Amino acid sequence: MLFLMLRCRLVVLRCGTGDSLFWELRQAVALLRPEQLIILVPADPARYAEFRRRTAGILPHPLPADAADAPARQRIASTITFAYGWHPTVVFLRFRFPWTLLALDTRLGLRLTPALKQLGYRRRQRWARRAEIAGMLIVVGWTAVRIAGIVHDLSGFYRDNGFP
């Protein structure tokens, strides 16, 4: 495990309460540079509060209290990145509608691009990104056609039944 951690350019941990997670976090703080660690924060304030409490003795600076705030039905609320001296920074993953159709890894990549560039991250090939956007546009178009059909059916129903 430690050998793999030393070879990685980036280590991503998800908040939890298991003892092995805190062992991994201790190892990451001891072995990695701060910018090599990213913590995924679930949209569960109780779980994050417990995680935050247990990391107080591991991380030199306390984690922000509001990192688990997220819109409804969003599983990952934010990420926490670290700067020199292990100072935490919250990056919220709030996206408006068509962007929510993108895969989670794409949304993470969009929000974390500045941090990832420091580690030598390169974006995916353009054709892959274009294919993902084309798929998103197909879903949006299909949804618009379905809504138009429902509106058309309702207007016919009201017209046929004598409603003004």
Backbone as a chain_set.jsonl record, in Angstrom:
{"seq": "MLFLMLRCRLVVLRCGTGDSLFWELRQAVALLRPEQLIILVPADPARYAEFRRRTAGILPHPLPADAADAPARQRIASTITFAYGWHPTVVFLRFRFPWTLLALDTRLGLRLTPALKQLGYRRRQRWARRAEIAGMLIVVGWTAVRIAGIVHDLSGFYRDNGFP", "coords": {"N": [[0.82, -1.206, 0.0], [1.847, 1.307, 0.885], [3.936, 1.543, -0.925], [2.56, 1.856, -3.335], [1.239, 4.279, -2.811], [3.385, 6.038, -2.691], [4.162, 6.059, -5.341], [2.094, 7.292, -6.69], [0.713, 10.163, -8.34], [-1.433, 11.499, -7.423], [-3.619, 11.16, -4.714], [-6.753, 10.088, -3.815], [-9.132, 10.275, -1.365], [-12.133, 9.191, 0.205], [-14.428, 10.598, 2.454], [-15.073, 8.939, 5.487], [-15.655, 6.609, 8.19], [-14.14, 4.495, 8.999], [-11.453, 2.739, 10.628], [-9.231, 1.993, 9.077], [-9.238, 3.869, 7.046], [-8.381, 6.189, 8.372], [-5.835, 5.418, 9.046], [-4.725, 5.285, 6.486], [-4.936, 8.008, 5.844], [-3.17, 9.128, 7.726], [-0.771, 8.035, 6.754], [-0.711, 9.224, 4.209], [-0.428, 11.951, 4.872], [2.078, 11.85, 6.026], [3.711, 10.938, 3.92], [3.176, 12.23, 1.455], [3.144, 15.205, -0.658], [1.253, 18.14, 0.17], [-0.464, 18.99, -1.977], [-0.945, 16.667, -3.338], [-3.029, 15.249, -2.286], [-6.473, 14.669, -2.217], [-9.64, 14.997, -0.832], [-12.768, 13.511, -0.964], [-15.933, 14.715, -0.2], [-18.86, 13.537, 1.111], [-22.39, 14.261, 0.705], [-23.431, 14.305, 3.375], [-23.957, 15.545, 6.278], [-23.679, 14.556, 8.948], [-21.934, 12.333, 8.778], [-19.697, 13.627, 7.727], [-19.128, 15.409, 9.83], [-18.299, 13.66, 11.858], [-16.036, 12.561, 10.588], [-14.503, 14.881, 10.326], [-14.067, 15.498, 13.02], [-12.488, 13.306, 13.805], [-10.217, 13.665, 12.272], [-8.872, 15.704, 13.422], [-6.584, 15.252, 15.005], [-4.835, 14.317, 13.133], [-4.453, 15.905, 10.829], [-2.689, 18.996, 10.358], [-4.169, 21.377, 10.337], [-7.557, 22.298, 11.035], [-10.369, 20.856, 9.322], [-12.695, 22.533, 7.119], [-15.953, 23.48, 8.312], [-18.309, 23.58, 6.766], [-18.254, 21.923, 4.507], [-19.877, 19.785, 3.722], [-22.281, 20.721, 2.772], [-24.786, 20.57, 0.375], [-26.773, 20.568, -2.664], [-30.058, 19.01, -2.946], [-30.23, 15.493, -3.621], [-27.61, 15.175, -4.449], [-24.731, 13.351, -4.357], [-21.973, 13.66, -3.776], [-20.697, 16.316, -2.118], [-18.554, 18.146, -2.047], [-15.036, 18.734, -2.595], [-11.939, 18.484, -0.86], [-9.007, 20.16, -1.081], [-5.48, 20.581, -0.607], [-3.072, 22.992, 0.384], [0.277, 24.327, 0.566], [1.735, 23.494, 3.663], [-0.411, 22.091, 4.54], [-2.899, 23.411, 4.478], [-6.354, 23.445, 4.279], [-8.659, 23.62, 1.513], [-11.894, 24.141, 0.362], [-13.643, 22.867, -2.39], [-16.517, 23.312, -3.898], [-18.989, 21.252, -5.474], [-21.135, 22.183, -7.009], [-23.386, 22.247, -9.621], [-25.185, 23.517, -12.404], [-28.179, 22.733, -14.359], [-27.608, 21.467, -17.293], [-25.046, 20.551, -16.902], [-25.133, 18.734, -14.852], [-25.696, 16.344, -15.995], [-23.357, 15.278, -16.846], [-20.75, 12.87, -16.298], [-19.541, 11.941, -13.002], [-16.714, 11.926, -12.744], [-15.969, 13.643, -14.799], [-17.151, 16.049, -13.981], [-15.71, 16.443, -11.609], [-13.156, 16.744, -12.709], [-13.526, 19.146, -14.133], [-13.982, 21.023, -12.038], [-11.67, 20.742, -10.526], [-9.512, 21.384, -12.115], [-7.44, 23.471, -11.882], [-5.96, 22.55, -9.619], [-5.264, 20.002, -10.487], [-3.672, 20.497, -12.713], [-1.274, 21.325, -11.604], [-0.182, 18.937, -10.93], [0.499, 17.759, -13.281], [-1.625, 16.88, -14.827], [-3.431, 16.048, -17.734], [-6.0, 16.967, -19.975], [-8.64, 14.846, -21.246], [-8.701, 13.355, -24.541], [-9.936, 15.338, -27.228], [-11.988, 14.225, -28.819], [-13.236, 12.393, -27.146], [-14.35, 14.026, -25.142], [-16.06, 15.531, -26.745], [-17.818, 13.534, -27.593], [-19.046, 12.917, -25.197], [-20.369, 15.336, -24.623], [-22.052, 15.423, -26.851], [-23.689, 13.242, -26.282], [-24.94, 14.222, -23.989], [-26.381, 16.358, -25.104], [-28.155, 14.946, -26.72], [-29.735, 13.656, -24.777], [-30.889, 15.914, -23.547], [-32.294, 16.971, -25.739], [-34.076, 14.841, -26.299], [-35.566, 14.891, -23.944], [-36.778, 17.414, -24.198], [-38.421, 16.949, -26.445], [-40.157, 15.004, -25.4], [-41.446, 16.51, -23.387], [-42.7, 18.441, -24.972], [-44.498, 16.762, -26.322], [-46.146, 15.929, -24.219], [-47.284, 18.385, -23.46], [-48.675, 18.94, -25.82], [-50.528, 16.801, -25.858], [-51.997, 17.38, -23.511], [-53.101, 19.861, -24.188], [-54.782, 19.104, -26.262], [-56.549, 17.428, -24.878], [-57.808, 19.257, -23.129], [-59.036, 20.924, -25.042], [-60.753, 19.116, -26.362], [-62.553, 18.484, -24.343], [-64.022, 20.734, -23.801], [-62.885, 22.782, -22.295], [-61.806, 26.175, -21.69]], "CA": [[0.0, 0.0, 0.0], [2.703, 2.491, 0.955], [4.674, 1.61, -2.178], [1.65, 2.433, -4.332], [0.995, 5.668, -2.468], [4.578, 6.806, -3.064], [4.249, 6.138, -6.805], [0.957, 8.056, -7.228], [0.776, 11.624, -8.418], [-2.602, 12.018, -6.735], [-4.34, 10.201, -3.878], [-8.106, 10.567, -3.538], [-9.797, 9.558, -0.285], [-13.51, 9.604, 0.449], [-14.728, 10.661, 3.889], [-15.697, 7.768, 6.077], [-15.402, 6.502, 9.621], [-13.38, 3.281, 9.276], [-10.106, 2.933, 11.164], [-8.231, 1.87, 8.017], [-9.201, 5.15, 6.334], [-7.561, 7.138, 9.129], [-4.457, 4.944, 8.893], [-4.311, 5.761, 5.157], [-4.784, 9.452, 5.91], [-1.901, 9.38, 8.437], [0.32, 7.715, 5.828], [-0.707, 10.243, 3.162], [0.134, 13.185, 5.435], [3.503, 11.629, 6.272], [4.482, 10.603, 2.722], [2.854, 13.013, 0.258], [3.057, 16.664, -0.604], [-0.168, 18.472, 0.398], [-1.261, 19.099, -3.208], [-1.18, 15.339, -3.879], [-4.156, 14.612, -1.601], [-7.812, 15.244, -2.377], [-10.64, 14.269, -0.053], [-14.143, 13.657, -1.437], [-16.834, 14.915, 0.938], [-20.239, 13.19, 0.764], [-23.435, 15.199, 1.14], [-23.973, 13.75, 4.605], [-23.326, 16.354, 7.317], [-23.334, 13.788, 10.146], [-20.724, 11.56, 8.488], [-18.579, 14.562, 7.598], [-18.799, 15.945, 11.16], [-17.506, 12.623, 12.529], [-14.743, 12.519, 9.9], [-13.793, 16.112, 10.69], [-13.65, 15.358, 14.416], [-11.41, 12.315, 13.916], [-8.999, 14.118, 11.582], [-8.265, 16.811, 14.173], [-5.257, 14.877, 15.465], [-4.024, 13.846, 12.011], [-4.113, 17.041, 9.969], [-2.222, 20.141, 11.146], [-5.194, 22.425, 10.383], [-8.895, 21.684, 11.012], [-11.123, 20.904, 8.068], [-13.823, 23.476, 7.175], [-17.186, 22.888, 8.839], [-19.437, 23.613, 5.838], [-17.927, 21.213, 3.272], [-20.888, 18.78, 3.371], [-23.501, 21.364, 2.287], [-24.995, 20.258, -1.041], [-28.167, 20.519, -3.098], [-30.721, 17.714, -2.806], [-29.909, 14.413, -4.554], [-26.213, 15.204, -4.881], [-24.045, 12.436, -3.435], [-20.693, 14.237, -3.379], [-20.941, 17.747, -1.906], [-17.378, 18.959, -2.347], [-13.729, 18.112, -2.397], [-11.019, 19.292, -0.08], [-7.635, 20.114, -1.553], [-4.561, 21.112, 0.391], [-1.98, 23.835, -0.08], [1.494, 24.218, 1.362], [1.466, 23.519, 5.095], [-1.649, 21.347, 4.755], [-4.06, 24.294, 4.658], [-7.43, 22.899, 3.445], [-9.514, 24.488, 0.702], [-13.083, 23.424, -0.108], [-14.088, 23.119, -3.762], [-17.881, 22.788, -3.972], [-19.32, 20.629, -6.754], [-22.485, 22.597, -7.406], [-23.517, 22.452, -11.053], [-26.546, 23.766, -12.892], [-28.757, 21.593, -15.063], [-27.099, 20.463, -18.218], [-23.76, 20.011, -16.432], [-25.368, 17.624, -13.936], [-25.786, 15.124, -16.782], [-22.009, 14.762, -17.067], [-20.286, 11.881, -15.323], [-18.913, 12.539, -11.826], [-15.291, 12.177, -12.966], [-15.859, 14.824, -15.648], [-17.434, 17.221, -13.149], [-14.549, 16.631, -10.734], [-12.083, 17.282, -13.534], [-13.808, 20.548, -14.427], [-13.799, 21.85, -10.839], [-10.336, 20.608, -9.944], [-8.488, 21.59, -13.136], [-6.236, 24.172, -11.404], [-5.17, 21.686, -8.73], [-4.745, 18.874, -11.246], [-2.608, 20.962, -13.608], [-0.028, 21.348, -10.829], [0.326, 17.572, -10.847], [0.761, 17.258, -14.623], [-2.838, 16.305, -15.407], [-3.828, 16.519, -19.058], [-7.395, 16.659, -20.28], [-8.859, 13.743, -22.186], [-8.701, 13.756, -25.937], [-11.126, 16.131, -27.559], [-13.097, 13.435, -29.349], [-13.962, 11.78, -26.029], [-15.145, 15.076, -24.526], [-17.141, 15.871, -27.682], [-18.798, 12.445, -27.558], [-19.809, 13.064, -23.955], [-21.251, 16.486, -24.795], [-23.083, 15.031, -27.812], [-24.635, 12.402, -25.543], [-25.713, 15.097, -23.113], [-27.326, 17.1, -25.947], [-29.2, 14.004, -27.136], [-30.634, 13.488, -23.634], [-31.639, 17.162, -23.394], [-33.226, 17.042, -26.869], [-35.115, 13.846, -26.085], [-36.413, 15.397, -22.868], [-37.581, 18.511, -24.753], [-39.448, 16.357, -27.312], [-41.143, 14.377, -24.524], [-42.229, 17.57, -22.742], [-43.568, 19.015, -26.007], [-45.573, 15.801, -26.553], [-47.061, 15.98, -23.073], [-48.025, 19.646, -23.582], [-49.606, 18.782, -26.947], [-51.609, 15.906, -25.423], [-52.836, 18.086, -22.541], [-53.896, 20.894, -24.869], [-55.854, 18.402, -26.987], [-57.498, 16.968, -23.891], [-58.607, 20.4, -22.691], [-59.84, 21.396, -26.172], [-61.806, 18.118, -26.642], [-63.498, 18.433, -23.237], [-64.733, 21.992, -23.667], [-62.238, 23.779, -21.411], [-61.386, 27.326, -22.49]], "C": [[0.857, 1.261, 0.0], [3.495, 2.666, -0.322], [3.809, 2.252, -3.271], [1.406, 3.912, -4.065], [2.182, 6.552, -2.868], [4.695, 6.985, -4.57], [3.168, 7.022, -7.422], [1.271, 9.54, -7.31], [-0.348, 12.249, -7.623], [-3.258, 10.885, -5.954], [-5.683, 10.829, -3.538], [-8.711, 9.668, -2.471], [-11.221, 10.075, -0.16], [-13.77, 9.566, 1.948], [-15.439, 9.4, 4.334], [-15.363, 7.729, 7.554], [-14.595, 5.261, 9.979], [-11.966, 3.575, 9.75], [-9.041, 2.855, 10.083], [-8.129, 3.157, 7.195], [-8.305, 6.155, 7.062], [-6.092, 6.709, 9.139], [-3.916, 5.442, 7.554], [-4.084, 7.268, 5.163], [-3.485, 9.826, 6.63], [-0.707, 9.133, 7.512], [0.426, 8.771, 4.733], [-0.089, 11.539, 3.663], [1.641, 13.035, 5.64], [4.311, 11.504, 4.977], [4.31, 11.566, 1.55], [3.042, 14.502, 0.479], [1.574, 17.018, -0.458], [-1.009, 18.506, -0.874], [-1.531, 17.744, -3.852], [-2.375, 14.636, -3.25], [-5.436, 15.394, -1.852], [-8.767, 14.369, -1.583], [-12.023, 14.567, -0.635], [-15.066, 13.715, -0.227], [-18.252, 14.561, 0.508], [-21.224, 14.229, 1.297], [-24.174, 14.608, 2.34], [-23.306, 14.485, 5.767], [-22.913, 15.57, 8.564], [-22.048, 12.99, 9.935], [-19.514, 12.482, 8.384], [-18.171, 15.133, 8.957], [-17.945, 14.942, 11.948], [-16.107, 12.53, 11.91], [-13.88, 13.715, 10.307], [-13.267, 16.035, 12.132], [-12.447, 14.417, 14.542], [-10.13, 12.733, 13.211], [-8.285, 15.227, 12.342], [-6.857, 16.478, 14.647], [-4.317, 14.457, 14.353], [-3.541, 15.002, 11.152], [-3.69, 18.232, 10.823], [-3.257, 21.253, 11.299], [-6.572, 21.769, 10.313], [-9.559, 21.826, 9.648], [-12.286, 21.884, 8.207], [-15.123, 22.769, 7.582], [-18.28, 22.746, 7.794], [-19.219, 22.807, 4.565], [-18.987, 20.207, 2.839], [-22.199, 19.4, 2.893], [-23.638, 21.117, 0.785], [-26.473, 20.331, -1.38], [-28.74, 19.106, -2.94], [-30.288, 16.769, -3.927], [-28.497, 14.496, -5.118], [-25.412, 14.387, -3.88], [-22.71, 12.978, -2.94], [-20.886, 15.75, -3.297], [-19.769, 18.599, -2.367], [-16.129, 18.096, -2.295], [-12.906, 19.052, -1.537], [-9.633, 19.074, -0.661], [-6.765, 20.782, -0.501], [-3.46, 21.917, -0.275], [-0.79, 23.627, 0.85], [1.174, 24.356, 2.851], [0.181, 22.807, 5.478], [-2.829, 22.243, 5.121], [-5.176, 23.807, 3.73], [-8.209, 23.988, 2.71], [-10.673, 23.642, 0.191], [-13.395, 23.853, -1.534], [-15.465, 22.476, -3.883], [-18.181, 22.288, -5.376], [-20.744, 20.953, -7.18], [-22.493, 22.916, -8.892], [-24.972, 22.72, -11.393], [-26.904, 22.715, -13.924], [-27.913, 20.98, -16.172], [-25.793, 19.841, -17.748], [-23.962, 18.839, -15.477], [-25.501, 16.298, -14.678], [-24.411, 14.507, -17.042], [-21.644, 13.766, -15.967], [-19.551, 12.583, -14.181], [-17.429, 12.833, -12.069], [-15.072, 13.396, -13.849], [-16.12, 16.089, -14.839], [-16.295, 17.494, -12.182], [-13.392, 17.242, -11.507], [-12.279, 18.754, -13.852], [-13.527, 21.446, -13.227], [-12.366, 21.85, -10.326], [-9.204, 20.849, -10.939], [-7.278, 22.36, -12.622], [-5.353, 23.299, -10.514], [-4.536, 20.538, -9.508], [-3.626, 19.281, -12.201], [-1.263, 21.015, -12.895], [0.627, 19.969, -10.779], [0.589, 16.96, -12.218], [-0.426, 16.603, -15.294], [-3.091, 16.916, -16.774], [-5.265, 16.103, -19.315], [-7.476, 15.5, -21.254], [-8.82, 14.264, -23.616], [-10.017, 14.431, -26.284], [-12.281, 15.294, -28.07], [-13.896, 12.788, -28.228], [-14.856, 12.806, -25.35], [-16.312, 15.456, -25.447], [-18.217, 14.791, -27.693], [-19.655, 12.548, -26.301], [-20.793, 14.222, -24.058], [-22.366, 16.162, -25.781], [-24.13, 14.152, -27.134], [-25.524, 13.223, -24.638], [-26.758, 15.867, -23.938], [-28.457, 16.2, -26.449], [-30.21, 13.811, -26.01], [-31.49, 14.738, -23.448], [-32.672, 17.292, -24.512], [-34.382, 16.067, -26.712], [-36.084, 14.304, -25.005], [-37.317, 16.512, -23.376], [-38.708, 17.966, -25.641], [-40.542, 15.705, -26.463], [-42.036, 15.42, -23.856], [-43.18, 18.21, -23.752], [-44.74, 18.075, -26.301], [-46.599, 15.817, -25.44], [-47.913, 17.244, -23.138], [-49.056, 19.54, -24.696], [-50.787, 17.906, -26.55], [-52.548, 16.607, -24.447], [-53.689, 19.158, -23.218], [-55.034, 20.26, -25.666], [-56.942, 17.909, -26.034], [-58.41, 18.109, -23.449], [-59.525, 20.894, -23.807], [-61.005, 20.438, -26.42], [-62.871, 18.082, -25.538], [-64.125, 19.779, -22.902], [-64.131, 22.99, -22.684], [-61.786, 24.958, -22.25], [-59.905, 27.361, -22.73]], "O": [[0.624, 2.176, -0.79], [3.714, 3.792, -0.77], [4.286, 3.092, -4.034], [1.371, 4.712, -5.0], [1.997, 7.679, -3.329], [5.274, 7.97, -5.028], [3.312, 7.458, -8.564], [1.986, 10.096, -6.476], [-0.243, 13.397, -7.193], [-3.431, 9.783, -6.474], [-5.749, 11.952, -3.039], [-8.795, 8.452, -2.644], [-11.484, 11.255, -0.392], [-13.381, 8.618, 2.63], [-16.3, 8.87, 3.632], [-14.848, 8.701, 8.108], [-14.383, 4.997, 11.162], [-11.352, 4.552, 9.32], [-8.043, 3.573, 10.153], [-7.052, 3.495, 6.704], [-7.552, 6.89, 6.423], [-5.203, 7.555, 9.232], [-2.799, 5.955, 7.479], [-3.134, 7.751, 4.547], [-2.777, 10.735, 6.198], [0.244, 9.914, 7.487], [1.53, 9.171, 4.364], [0.696, 12.164, 2.95], [2.392, 13.99, 5.446], [5.469, 11.918, 4.934], [5.219, 11.701, 0.731], [3.092, 14.995, 1.606], [0.72, 16.263, -0.922], [-2.166, 18.085, -0.848], [-2.279, 17.674, -4.828], [-2.701, 13.519, -3.651], [-5.474, 16.616, -1.717], [-8.705, 13.142, -1.657], [-12.404, 15.728, -0.782], [-14.991, 12.868, 0.663], [-18.802, 15.217, -0.377], [-20.917, 14.977, 2.225], [-25.393, 14.437, 2.311], [-22.219, 14.103, 6.199], [-21.894, 15.889, 9.176], [-21.176, 12.971, 10.802], [-18.437, 12.163, 8.888], [-16.981, 15.321, 9.207], [-16.989, 15.327, 12.621], [-15.113, 12.431, 12.629], [-12.691, 13.576, 10.591], [-12.147, 16.463, 12.413], [-11.508, 14.694, 15.288], [-9.06, 12.209, 13.52], [-7.2, 15.648, 11.941], [-6.007, 17.368, 14.683], [-3.126, 14.258, 14.593], [-2.367, 15.072, 10.79], [-4.26, 18.463, 11.89], [-3.228, 21.993, 12.282], [-6.741, 20.779, 9.601], [-9.33, 22.795, 8.923], [-12.814, 22.052, 9.307], [-15.35, 21.609, 7.236], [-19.12, 21.856, 7.925], [-19.963, 23.005, 3.604], [-18.994, 19.806, 1.675], [-23.152, 18.666, 2.63], [-22.725, 21.414, 0.014], [-27.328, 20.178, -0.507], [-27.995, 18.133, -2.817], [-30.014, 17.205, -5.045], [-28.227, 13.929, -6.177], [-25.411, 14.691, -2.688], [-22.357, 12.765, -1.78], [-21.204, 16.392, -4.299], [-19.955, 19.641, -2.995], [-16.173, 16.903, -1.993], [-13.149, 20.258, -1.495], [-9.145, 17.946, -0.727], [-7.268, 21.467, 0.389], [-2.979, 21.571, -1.354], [-0.854, 22.844, 1.798], [0.419, 25.245, 3.244], [-0.269, 22.91, 6.619], [-3.654, 21.888, 5.962], [-4.978, 23.756, 2.516], [-8.391, 25.101, 3.203], [-10.464, 22.555, -0.348], [-13.411, 25.042, -1.85], [-15.581, 21.253, -3.962], [-17.681, 22.84, -6.356], [-21.469, 20.081, -7.658], [-21.715, 23.743, -9.367], [-25.878, 22.204, -10.739], [-26.064, 21.908, -14.324], [-27.482, 19.856, -15.912], [-25.462, 18.725, -18.146], [-23.053, 18.027, -15.307], [-25.427, 15.237, -14.059], [-24.317, 13.339, -17.418], [-22.169, 13.824, -14.855], [-19.007, 13.673, -14.357], [-16.935, 13.877, -11.645], [-14.089, 14.115, -13.671], [-15.407, 17.082, -14.983], [-15.944, 18.652, -11.954], [-12.724, 18.153, -11.017], [-11.321, 19.527, -13.844], [-12.91, 22.502, -13.368], [-11.903, 22.839, -9.758], [-8.049, 20.548, -10.637], [-6.155, 21.942, -12.902], [-4.129, 23.314, -10.648], [-3.405, 20.143, -9.225], [-2.725, 18.486, -12.469], [-0.224, 20.776, -13.512], [1.84, 19.853, -10.607], [0.874, 15.767, -12.314], [-0.25, 15.841, -16.244], [-2.985, 18.128, -16.961], [-5.69, 15.018, -18.919], [-6.53, 15.205, -21.985], [-8.896, 15.469, -23.855], [-11.064, 14.134, -25.709], [-13.438, 15.607, -27.792], [-15.114, 12.647, -28.344], [-16.0, 12.5, -25.014], [-17.427, 15.678, -24.975], [-19.404, 15.103, -27.791], [-20.858, 12.291, -26.344], [-21.938, 14.098, -23.622], [-23.507, 16.577, -25.579], [-25.325, 14.304, -27.385], [-26.721, 12.959, -24.526], [-27.901, 16.006, -23.503], [-29.593, 16.652, -26.587], [-31.415, 13.804, -26.259], [-32.694, 14.631, -23.214], [-33.81, 17.684, -24.255], [-35.535, 16.42, -26.961], [-37.295, 14.124, -25.14], [-38.497, 16.556, -23.029], [-39.83, 18.472, -25.592], [-41.725, 15.838, -26.774], [-43.25, 15.233, -23.77], [-44.333, 18.491, -23.428], [-45.861, 18.539, -26.508], [-47.799, 15.727, -25.7], [-49.12, 17.193, -22.901], [-50.188, 19.997, -24.539], [-51.931, 18.232, -26.869], [-53.765, 16.448, -24.541], [-54.855, 19.343, -22.869], [-56.129, 20.818, -25.735], [-58.127, 17.972, -26.359], [-59.63, 17.954, -23.399], [-60.675, 21.246, -23.545], [-62.127, 20.885, -26.662], [-64.001, 17.675, -25.805], [-64.7, 19.943, -21.826], [-64.799, 23.943, -22.283], [-61.417, 24.776, -23.411], [-59.408, 28.274, -23.389]]}, "num_chains": 1, "name": "protein.A"}
